[in-house]
XYZ file of C-alpha atoms in Angstrom:
703
model
C 92.144 118.470 116.593
C 89.150 116.216 115.843
C 90.204 112.903 114.329
C 89.158 111.968 110.827
C 86.153 109.539 110.764
C 86.933 106.846 108.129
C 84.040 104.612 106.990
C 83.966 101.416 104.926
C 82.524 101.465 101.463
C 82.092 98.033 100.143
C 79.640 99.150 97.449
C 78.438 102.494 95.860
C 75.350 102.340 98.077
C 77.517 101.914 101.244
C 79.619 104.833 100.019
C 76.628 107.128 99.797
C 75.404 105.918 103.261
C 78.765 106.831 104.693
C 78.941 110.245 103.107
C 75.320 111.182 103.933
C 75.914 110.172 107.589
C 78.944 112.298 108.300
C 82.024 110.201 107.350
C 85.120 112.427 106.574
C 86.644 109.764 104.414
C 85.864 106.378 102.981
C 88.043 103.423 102.027
C 87.068 101.101 99.156
C 88.316 98.345 96.807
C 88.867 98.770 93.077
C 90.569 96.045 91.122
C 91.805 92.711 92.216
C 94.246 93.692 94.960
C 92.289 94.478 98.106
C 91.775 92.597 101.329
C 88.004 92.345 100.817
C 87.825 90.817 97.406
C 84.448 89.250 98.284
C 82.821 92.564 98.802
C 80.869 94.092 95.856
C 83.622 96.638 95.407
C 83.627 99.166 92.492
C 83.582 98.894 88.610
C 85.773 101.326 86.692
C 82.966 103.882 86.184
C 81.696 103.434 89.699
C 85.111 104.199 90.933
C 85.375 107.439 88.939
C 81.887 108.435 90.156
C 82.797 107.649 93.764
C 85.785 110.095 93.496
C 83.537 112.797 91.955
C 80.814 112.224 94.399
C 83.085 112.296 97.516
C 85.437 115.014 96.512
C 82.501 117.347 95.638
C 81.271 116.829 99.140
C 84.630 117.206 100.926
C 85.081 113.626 101.649
C 88.483 111.895 101.074
C 88.757 108.480 99.316
C 91.356 105.903 100.137
C 92.052 102.874 97.874
C 92.853 99.548 99.476
C 95.766 97.735 97.590
C 96.590 95.905 100.839
C 97.256 92.368 99.626
C 100.340 90.335 98.826
C 101.101 90.364 95.061
C 103.269 87.980 93.007
C 105.975 89.157 90.465
C 103.411 88.606 87.602
C 100.707 90.663 89.430
C 103.044 93.585 90.457
C 102.859 95.539 87.190
C 99.057 95.337 87.248
C 98.860 96.432 90.853
C 101.243 99.284 90.125
C 99.243 100.323 87.109
C 96.049 100.298 89.230
C 97.757 102.599 91.748
C 98.907 104.896 88.955
C 95.436 105.162 87.411
C 93.923 105.781 90.810
C 96.553 108.564 91.467
C 95.719 110.227 88.101
C 92.065 110.113 88.947
C 92.646 111.854 92.219
C 92.647 109.176 94.902
C 93.639 110.783 98.192
C 95.813 107.865 99.451
C 96.555 104.161 98.995
C 96.698 101.594 101.687
C 99.468 99.014 101.098
C 100.677 95.765 102.681
C 103.182 94.361 100.253
C 106.742 95.543 100.760
C 107.565 95.275 97.117
C 104.473 97.180 95.979
C 105.103 99.688 98.671
C 108.658 100.276 97.529
C 107.639 100.483 93.811
C 104.842 102.945 94.503
C 107.168 105.133 96.554
C 109.625 105.378 93.668
C 107.214 105.645 90.729
C 104.562 107.760 92.344
C 106.406 110.033 94.777
C 103.601 112.457 95.238
C 100.956 109.914 96.075
C 100.230 109.562 99.861
C 100.731 105.951 101.073
C 99.271 104.506 104.192
C 100.597 101.440 105.985
C 97.785 98.982 106.120
C 97.096 97.081 109.337
C 98.114 94.070 107.277
C 101.716 95.290 107.783
C 101.453 94.088 111.432
C 102.627 97.414 113.022
C 102.168 97.629 116.816
C 105.283 99.429 118.166
C 106.917 102.844 117.792
C 109.813 101.272 115.990
C 107.668 99.773 113.334
C 105.537 102.915 112.878
C 108.771 105.085 112.639
C 110.373 102.728 110.126
C 107.214 102.968 107.891
C 107.106 106.692 108.354
C 110.830 107.037 107.391
C 110.135 105.113 104.214
C 107.326 107.428 103.072
C 104.159 106.372 104.817
C 102.032 109.447 105.804
C 99.838 107.343 107.970
C 100.165 104.043 109.863
C 97.142 101.821 110.742
C 98.251 100.030 113.856
C 97.094 96.689 115.057
C 93.641 96.298 116.588
C 95.246 94.550 119.571
C 96.967 97.788 120.688
C 95.850 99.168 124.032
C 95.351 102.850 124.930
C 98.816 102.955 126.481
C 100.377 101.303 123.317
C 98.594 103.816 121.000
C 99.669 106.789 123.166
C 103.298 105.696 123.134
C 103.322 105.233 119.336
C 101.632 108.633 118.762
C 104.211 110.279 120.981
C 107.150 108.662 119.167
C 106.037 108.563 115.495
C 105.939 111.550 113.113
C 103.312 109.843 110.933
C 99.611 110.078 111.488
C 98.115 107.164 113.463
C 94.916 105.416 112.515
C 93.051 102.953 114.800
C 90.070 100.734 114.401
C 87.297 101.834 116.626
C 84.297 99.763 115.647
C 83.589 96.365 113.972
C 84.943 92.840 113.618
C 88.086 91.735 115.374
C 90.271 89.128 113.776
C 91.617 86.513 116.207
C 95.020 86.602 114.692
C 97.193 89.675 114.198
C 96.396 91.089 110.787
C 98.874 90.106 108.066
C 99.979 87.030 110.184
C 97.067 84.695 109.596
C 97.531 81.717 107.389
C 94.749 79.527 108.684
C 92.326 80.111 105.845
C 95.050 79.702 103.297
C 96.505 76.473 104.739
C 93.187 74.800 105.474
C 91.104 75.836 102.511
C 93.454 77.561 100.017
C 91.788 80.991 100.508
C 94.419 83.474 101.659
C 93.469 86.265 104.060
C 96.712 87.957 102.824
C 95.246 87.829 99.289
C 91.811 89.111 100.214
C 89.980 85.804 100.294
C 89.732 84.868 103.946
C 87.062 82.263 104.622
C 86.841 83.120 108.365
C 87.535 79.710 109.832
C 87.959 81.522 113.199
C 84.085 81.754 113.352
C 83.757 77.895 113.393
C 83.414 75.722 116.462
C 86.512 74.111 118.136
C 87.419 72.314 121.278
C 90.582 72.304 123.415
C 92.382 69.055 124.179
C 89.601 66.731 123.148
C 86.661 66.270 120.796
C 85.465 69.495 119.173
C 82.378 70.728 120.980
C 80.203 73.801 120.251
C 82.655 76.218 121.652
C 83.923 79.233 119.648
C 87.403 79.913 121.168
C 88.475 81.930 118.101
C 85.408 84.094 117.649
C 85.871 87.410 119.165
C 83.133 89.904 119.873
C 83.081 93.012 117.641
C 84.887 95.996 119.009
C 83.107 99.131 120.100
C 85.204 102.085 121.365
C 82.485 104.683 121.017
C 82.874 105.697 124.687
C 86.641 106.482 124.204
C 86.471 109.120 121.385
C 87.088 112.080 123.630
C 90.246 110.495 125.036
C 91.398 109.485 121.612
C 90.977 112.968 120.369
C 93.003 114.430 123.256
C 95.652 111.814 122.714
C 96.241 112.892 119.116
C 94.761 109.931 117.231
C 94.548 111.070 113.593
C 91.954 108.789 112.209
C 89.132 106.549 113.644
C 88.393 103.605 111.378
C 85.019 101.860 111.182
C 85.277 98.213 109.939
C 82.657 96.728 107.552
C 83.303 96.609 103.918
C 81.343 93.341 103.766
C 78.388 94.889 105.627
C 75.209 96.291 104.043
C 74.746 100.009 103.469
C 72.137 100.458 106.247
C 74.728 99.185 108.823
C 77.314 101.712 107.506
C 74.684 104.470 107.760
C 73.821 103.677 111.438
C 77.536 103.562 112.606
C 78.743 106.466 110.581
C 75.908 108.635 111.888
C 76.436 107.729 115.535
C 80.284 108.105 115.521
C 80.042 111.341 113.501
C 77.615 112.744 116.032
C 79.748 111.660 118.954
C 82.804 113.377 117.382
C 80.893 116.457 116.555
C 79.409 116.801 120.096
C 82.589 115.513 121.809
C 80.687 113.112 124.076
C 80.042 109.429 124.804
C 77.056 107.561 123.337
C 73.733 107.533 125.043
C 72.006 104.266 125.958
C 69.769 104.675 122.939
C 72.796 105.039 120.618
C 74.544 102.027 122.274
C 71.383 100.017 121.566
C 71.414 101.096 117.937
C 75.023 100.132 117.458
C 74.263 96.722 118.939
C 71.146 96.159 116.866
C 72.991 97.137 113.585
C 75.404 94.241 114.163
C 77.264 92.608 117.128
C 78.444 89.206 118.261
C 77.036 88.618 121.828
C 77.549 92.341 122.402
C 80.764 94.304 122.088
C 84.165 94.389 123.691
C 86.715 97.156 124.479
C 89.153 94.984 126.237
C 92.086 95.320 123.892
C 91.926 99.015 124.306
C 91.781 98.704 128.078
C 94.885 96.432 127.913
C 92.775 93.353 128.943
C 92.359 89.906 127.343
C 90.446 86.756 128.262
C 87.397 84.632 127.656
C 84.981 87.593 128.162
C 86.081 88.998 124.781
C 84.530 86.160 122.843
C 81.165 85.858 121.194
C 79.137 84.672 118.218
C 76.221 85.805 116.028
C 73.384 83.394 115.037
C 73.084 82.822 111.330
C 69.432 83.651 111.575
C 69.847 86.848 113.603
C 66.823 89.127 112.851
C 67.360 92.185 110.811
C 66.587 95.468 112.651
C 64.086 96.538 110.040
C 62.882 99.736 111.725
C 66.476 100.886 112.368
C 67.614 100.060 108.797
C 64.591 101.532 107.097
C 65.110 104.777 108.919
C 68.782 104.783 107.926
C 68.029 104.061 104.292
C 65.524 106.916 104.236
C 68.348 109.263 105.247
C 71.047 108.407 102.782
C 68.700 108.055 99.907
C 67.565 111.552 100.217
C 71.036 112.949 99.417
C 70.278 115.948 101.607
C 73.577 116.372 103.555
C 75.185 119.739 102.931
C 78.670 119.440 104.375
C 80.659 121.989 102.343
C 80.493 125.503 103.612
C 80.736 128.229 100.954
C 80.735 132.015 100.771
C 79.243 134.044 97.907
C 79.799 137.508 96.643
C 77.559 138.892 93.793
C 77.960 142.192 91.963
C 75.238 143.782 89.823
C 76.056 146.992 88.046
C 74.467 148.801 85.102
C 75.880 147.920 81.753
C 77.982 144.969 83.143
C 77.397 141.345 83.241
C 76.448 140.063 86.696
C 79.328 138.302 88.451
C 79.105 135.660 91.219
C 82.210 134.518 93.107
C 82.081 131.488 95.301
C 84.831 130.221 97.708
C 85.065 127.241 100.004
C 87.111 126.536 103.088
C 89.653 124.455 101.029
C 90.849 127.438 99.030
C 88.844 126.929 95.848
C 87.517 130.090 94.318
C 85.451 130.371 91.122
C 83.744 133.310 89.373
C 80.952 133.249 86.818
C 79.328 135.795 84.682
C 75.496 136.124 83.882
C 73.345 138.437 81.854
C 73.492 142.193 81.843
C 70.796 143.660 84.112
C 68.113 145.852 82.619
C 66.783 149.201 83.993
C 63.914 148.594 86.280
C 60.505 149.514 84.975
C 58.527 149.209 88.111
C 60.522 147.946 91.078
C 64.253 147.665 91.463
C 65.807 144.412 92.644
C 67.380 144.710 96.154
C 70.508 143.175 97.684
C 68.342 141.272 100.130
C 66.340 139.606 97.293
C 69.550 138.537 95.548
C 71.115 137.171 98.834
C 67.949 135.230 99.570
C 67.903 133.660 96.113
C 71.570 132.859 96.021
C 71.471 131.266 99.488
C 68.930 128.576 98.336
C 71.453 125.681 97.975
C 69.103 122.825 98.729
C 69.709 119.627 96.666
C 73.431 120.359 96.484
C 76.384 119.469 98.743
C 76.872 123.099 99.609
C 75.792 125.044 102.649
C 75.884 128.802 102.314
C 77.785 130.339 105.199
C 77.584 133.883 103.958
C 76.300 135.674 100.970
C 76.859 139.352 99.987
C 75.275 141.183 97.101
C 76.443 144.521 95.865
C 73.515 145.993 93.755
C 73.303 149.378 92.097
C 69.917 151.207 92.222
C 67.358 151.080 89.459
C 68.171 147.643 87.944
C 66.113 144.601 87.308
C 67.248 140.938 87.147
C 64.820 138.016 86.751
C 64.812 135.399 89.508
C 65.526 132.718 86.817
C 68.817 134.582 85.880
C 69.877 134.591 89.587
C 69.113 130.847 89.902
C 70.907 130.027 86.617
C 73.927 131.976 87.874
C 73.943 130.080 91.179
C 73.677 126.749 89.514
C 76.553 127.643 87.097
C 78.739 128.849 89.887
C 78.185 125.769 92.083
C 78.722 123.401 89.162
C 82.002 125.275 88.308
C 83.016 125.046 91.966
C 82.276 121.300 91.879
C 84.487 120.817 88.865
C 87.314 122.659 90.664
C 86.861 120.514 93.719
C 86.893 117.236 91.842
C 89.849 118.070 89.613
C 92.655 115.559 90.337
C 95.896 117.016 91.577
C 98.903 116.957 89.293
C 101.281 114.151 90.357
C 104.473 112.806 88.901
C 104.733 109.358 87.471
C 108.295 108.112 87.111
C 109.710 104.990 85.463
C 110.017 101.938 87.568
C 113.671 101.384 88.540
C 115.311 98.060 87.531
C 115.883 95.516 90.067
C 119.459 95.161 91.398
C 121.898 93.067 89.258
C 122.765 90.849 92.208
C 121.843 87.077 91.769
C 122.066 84.950 94.875
C 120.385 81.935 93.284
C 121.902 78.719 94.526
C 121.997 75.244 92.936
C 121.452 73.374 96.161
C 120.163 75.117 99.378
C 121.813 74.664 102.675
C 119.623 73.348 105.539
C 118.833 75.534 108.452
C 116.878 74.578 111.628
C 114.615 76.455 113.920
C 113.565 75.300 117.286
C 111.078 76.330 119.897
C 112.760 74.747 122.881
C 116.324 74.517 124.095
C 116.262 70.764 124.558
C 115.555 70.355 120.794
C 119.174 71.431 120.197
C 121.324 68.263 120.679
C 124.808 67.564 119.623
C 123.370 64.794 117.288
C 121.346 67.510 115.575
C 124.360 69.885 115.298
C 126.480 67.114 113.927
C 124.212 67.074 110.880
C 125.829 70.509 110.133
C 122.996 72.972 109.684
C 124.032 76.277 108.203
C 121.954 78.187 110.796
C 120.167 77.435 114.040
C 117.292 79.706 114.812
C 116.381 80.059 118.526
C 113.965 82.410 120.238
C 116.173 85.166 121.706
C 114.660 84.712 125.308
C 115.744 81.040 125.170
C 119.192 81.654 123.456
C 120.062 84.121 126.136
C 119.612 81.503 128.870
C 121.786 78.875 127.142
C 125.166 78.864 128.768
C 127.408 77.895 127.245
C 126.274 77.624 123.637
C 127.062 74.209 122.084
C 130.075 74.226 119.901
C 129.117 74.201 116.197
C 130.107 75.723 112.899
C 126.416 76.733 112.300
C 125.533 80.405 112.546
C 123.430 81.032 115.662
C 120.507 83.427 114.962
C 118.423 85.069 117.632
C 114.738 85.007 116.721
C 112.869 88.067 117.991
C 109.329 87.546 119.090
C 106.720 88.030 116.311
C 104.616 90.218 118.673
C 105.761 92.475 121.465
C 105.359 96.065 122.696
C 107.357 99.134 123.234
C 107.408 98.315 126.959
C 109.218 94.937 126.203
C 112.050 96.462 124.209
C 114.472 97.161 127.064
C 114.149 93.403 127.994
C 114.632 92.316 124.403
C 117.707 94.605 124.061
C 119.150 93.011 127.222
C 118.584 89.577 125.696
C 120.299 90.664 122.503
C 123.292 92.069 124.486
C 123.559 88.777 126.347
C 123.613 86.607 123.232
C 125.947 89.005 121.460
C 128.500 88.461 124.346
C 128.235 84.742 123.508
C 129.251 85.414 119.960
C 125.826 85.575 118.325
C 125.869 88.248 115.611
C 122.568 87.727 113.758
C 119.004 88.597 114.428
C 115.949 86.984 112.587
C 113.570 89.951 111.966
C 109.982 88.935 111.155
C 108.486 92.490 111.618
C 109.383 95.867 110.444
C 109.644 96.931 114.112
C 112.597 94.488 114.551
C 114.799 96.583 112.329
C 115.399 99.327 114.912
C 115.999 96.777 117.599
C 118.681 94.992 115.652
C 120.341 98.286 114.809
C 120.433 99.398 118.389
C 122.044 96.036 119.345
C 124.607 96.332 116.544
C 123.619 93.030 114.918
C 123.095 91.831 111.413
C 119.527 90.895 110.249
C 118.030 88.042 108.197
C 114.323 88.201 107.336
C 111.911 85.730 108.950
C 108.525 84.469 107.509
C 106.514 87.058 109.313
C 107.700 89.660 106.664
C 105.533 87.911 104.059
C 107.927 88.168 101.152
C 105.890 87.555 98.036
C 107.879 89.027 95.126
C 111.313 90.018 93.883
C 110.849 93.633 94.717
C 110.131 92.715 98.368
C 113.640 90.998 98.459
C 115.249 94.103 97.011
C 113.456 96.376 99.517
C 114.727 94.219 102.459
C 118.173 94.138 100.915
C 118.106 97.976 100.887
C 117.116 97.842 104.617
C 120.291 95.967 105.338
C 119.052 92.444 105.661
C 121.456 89.593 104.551
C 118.659 87.092 103.486
C 114.988 86.626 103.656
C 112.558 83.833 104.194
C 109.885 83.833 101.522
C 106.123 83.395 102.094
C 104.979 79.836 102.446
C 101.834 80.776 100.465
C 103.914 80.840 97.209
C 104.016 77.886 94.817
C 107.298 76.179 93.893
C 107.167 77.827 90.395
C 106.659 81.342 91.962
C 109.564 80.809 94.321
C 111.682 79.563 91.469
C 110.848 82.651 89.344
C 111.748 85.137 92.047
C 114.832 87.137 91.038
C 117.177 86.299 93.953
C 118.544 89.828 94.545
C 118.901 88.604 98.120
C 119.665 85.121 99.437
C 116.264 83.460 99.810
C 115.051 80.762 102.308
C 111.955 78.739 102.490
C 110.413 76.501 105.151
C 110.511 72.995 103.676
C 109.662 71.057 106.851
C 107.521 71.586 109.839
C 104.099 72.613 111.181
C 103.399 75.931 109.639
C 102.007 78.755 111.874
C 98.256 79.372 111.370
C 97.830 82.269 113.764
C 99.499 84.298 116.476
C 97.007 85.592 118.900
C 97.000 88.188 121.675
C 94.841 85.851 123.808
C 96.273 82.768 125.389
C 93.907 80.074 124.185
C 94.784 77.664 126.860
C 94.300 80.264 129.638
C 90.869 81.107 128.260
C 89.812 77.435 128.305
C 91.868 75.681 131.055
C 93.606 78.411 133.005
C 97.355 79.219 133.311
C 99.739 79.753 136.105
C 101.465 83.055 135.885
C 104.298 84.778 137.719
C 103.985 88.163 139.474
C 104.474 90.007 136.200
C 101.538 88.332 134.644
C 103.624 86.078 132.445
C 103.546 82.329 132.031
C 105.813 80.266 134.230
C 107.175 77.750 131.684
C 107.892 75.040 134.251
C 104.276 75.217 135.600
C 102.137 76.762 132.989
C 99.926 74.322 130.981
C 100.125 76.663 127.971
C 103.780 76.051 127.393
C 103.225 72.925 125.315
C 101.137 69.881 124.894
C 97.747 71.319 124.043
C 95.766 71.450 120.881
C 92.642 73.012 119.242
C 90.440 70.437 117.630
C 88.074 71.202 114.777
C 84.838 69.513 113.707
C 86.724 66.895 111.653
C 88.852 65.893 114.566
C 92.052 67.565 113.263
C 94.239 68.766 116.111
C 96.163 72.059 115.834
C 98.935 72.267 118.468
C 98.905 75.484 120.466
C 102.297 76.783 121.540
C 102.749 79.424 124.268
C 105.003 82.179 122.885
C 106.520 85.530 124.162
C 104.161 87.783 126.029
C 101.792 84.937 127.103
C 100.390 84.685 123.517
C 99.457 81.710 121.472
C 100.877 80.541 118.190
C 98.550 77.969 116.521
C 100.248 75.359 114.371
C 98.942 73.351 111.473
C 97.592 69.906 112.269
C 100.189 68.244 109.906
C 103.776 69.045 109.109
C 104.928 70.047 105.619
C 107.069 67.253 104.149
C 109.224 67.937 101.051
C 112.210 65.725 101.605
C 111.203 63.566 98.614
C 110.289 66.450 96.346
C 113.253 67.865 94.418
C 111.287 71.042 93.531
C 112.492 73.008 96.464
C 116.036 72.105 95.521
C 115.564 73.577 92.058
C 114.055 76.865 93.081
C 117.252 78.760 93.501
C 117.041 78.928 97.300
C 120.139 79.603 99.405
C 118.553 78.084 102.538
C 115.941 75.399 103.247
C 114.509 75.492 106.765
C 113.432 72.646 108.892
C 110.955 74.186 111.416
C 110.817 72.153 114.544
C 107.882 72.950 116.937
C 106.289 69.966 118.753
C 108.972 67.416 117.715
C 111.061 65.613 120.441
C 114.847 66.077 120.242
C 115.160 62.606 118.612
C 112.410 63.449 116.094
C 114.285 66.492 115.108
C 117.407 64.401 114.250
C 115.331 61.866 112.326
C 113.698 64.474 110.256
C 117.012 66.128 109.469
C 118.548 62.829 108.506
C 115.521 62.074 106.217
C 116.011 65.330 104.441
C 119.643 64.568 103.908
C 118.513 61.315 102.247
C 115.511 62.732 100.260
C 113.331 60.177 102.130
C 109.549 59.768 101.829
C 107.392 60.814 104.721
C 106.193 58.583 107.520
C 102.732 59.305 108.914
C 100.428 62.071 108.109
C 101.855 65.172 106.224
C 101.066 67.921 103.819
C 102.771 69.532 100.891
C 101.583 72.822 102.250
C 100.705 75.400 99.549
C 103.790 74.846 97.469
C 101.938 72.758 94.839
C 98.290 74.013 94.992
C 98.864 77.634 95.860
C 96.176 80.038 97.135
C 93.380 82.135 95.852
């Protein structure tokens, strides 16, 4: 079955460009809660008109509500979804777990799609979303052909992939760089794209762009994707101009229709429309490296000839993409009837005037059929027309034309009529209240040597350790603390046997708890027979997210570090809540190893870093134009986790102790074992910071 072609529509003009160039569906923003809030987006009337325009032409419309929302914003976001549902939106893309759970319960007939912001890249994650009511899952851009094929084979939901456009350096939904550096959150639709700026590695910032990926172009892989069972091919570009949308929609639509790869001329047009030093398909091929990176000059010339031609096409409004069948009956003494049907099951009948007896020449069936078949200037393409005409009758051409217009308008009204959907009352939050007067300290480490007896003697409630490190620690140091195995933030289906082996090993040592930072972790923890607590990667932003995770069986959850103190305090603690109160906060987690791309790494036979030899294990930093150094840590799968240049310090701030948290985490990344102990002691004593630090986003918040 041919995949659906889904085009961006950042404005009404871009929407028309997409539809007139063959898009099967469009995605757009309406209201405040979408991941491209800087796009033009749609006013209320423009949104209603967009639904009418698209549905009349057989094009589906998806609404992006794919940002994190606070408790105060949640009612408005839910009302936006309810209004869109009543107006006939075809599906809504969601990131926030609380909003997702609320919509599933209050709008049970409304299709929901898991946004790529949910960070789904395994079968387990896709199946979890499907089981919770997602009809479609948009998987990460970093997924390879084999990753995608595996997910399709194992997940009952439709799978959507990005096939053309900008690539984010960080896994979608996991980037905090724009938020922490400039207060503009990518998770809130305000990304300032700091990844497109110059940086250096281990020294003064130069003119290199180690975070700026080329745009993706998978136009040559469409036949394979169709055969594989990909349900939807997504074009990126809600911030792009309508002419760009027209060009890429036209080419991808043509390739799908003709089931072929692009010609050299088409490849040139795609590159002229927009590219960054050309294109890349490496993620799809399972490759990564410095060859994927590129930039675009600010003064890049506009392809005027290409764009003028594109504009001329979509401004004509000439595309007829709805096939119809007509049957007309003309009999003496009876009003003329015209019945029109389309392929989606709509059928309408209209009546016209009563024909008169012919004075000179009788009207023929051929004449009626010819007149009815003239559907130019409408979205309709006449596939067949049959006229049953009695002899000796006359009917003016104007009457036939009026009948056709009325029938097509009636058909349009039937096509744009919104479906009837239920709207239920929002369920109350659970009565449970896990607010705590004073939180217990927990610690997380990146290296085994950071765990010393001196640190454990400070009596943390939990010790978080990467599962691959915890499984190698033998024996575990004696402590009253709860050991917690941290699963990697990014992995693939092919890694799960190894991860389950690690979990089995630590379970034998008495570890009973897993830190789950991704929806795909849930099935792994269940298979291992271990309890779960929620890590920061789940982006908990509101009380309903806590309730959702409680329903999934989690025993506690770490809230987003993009929340302010007051917002954390106001969360209803239906689940014990944790916050990171010390440490370098993670800015990005990247599929590419940044050190390997710049300096090179030593790998073992399986292609993984050898920690004892690999320079990416620790000690390297990305340096920006101001001289700020962001440590780069090698993490599971030979990926990079980029840390903030300064640690959060809240020891001298009582706000976090008054927020009702059950746990306050000290996150140790680059610290020496002794520094870990000194920081813990300082927090026990509410001491002021030494050296450079930040309050994070707990005071200033984010846009």
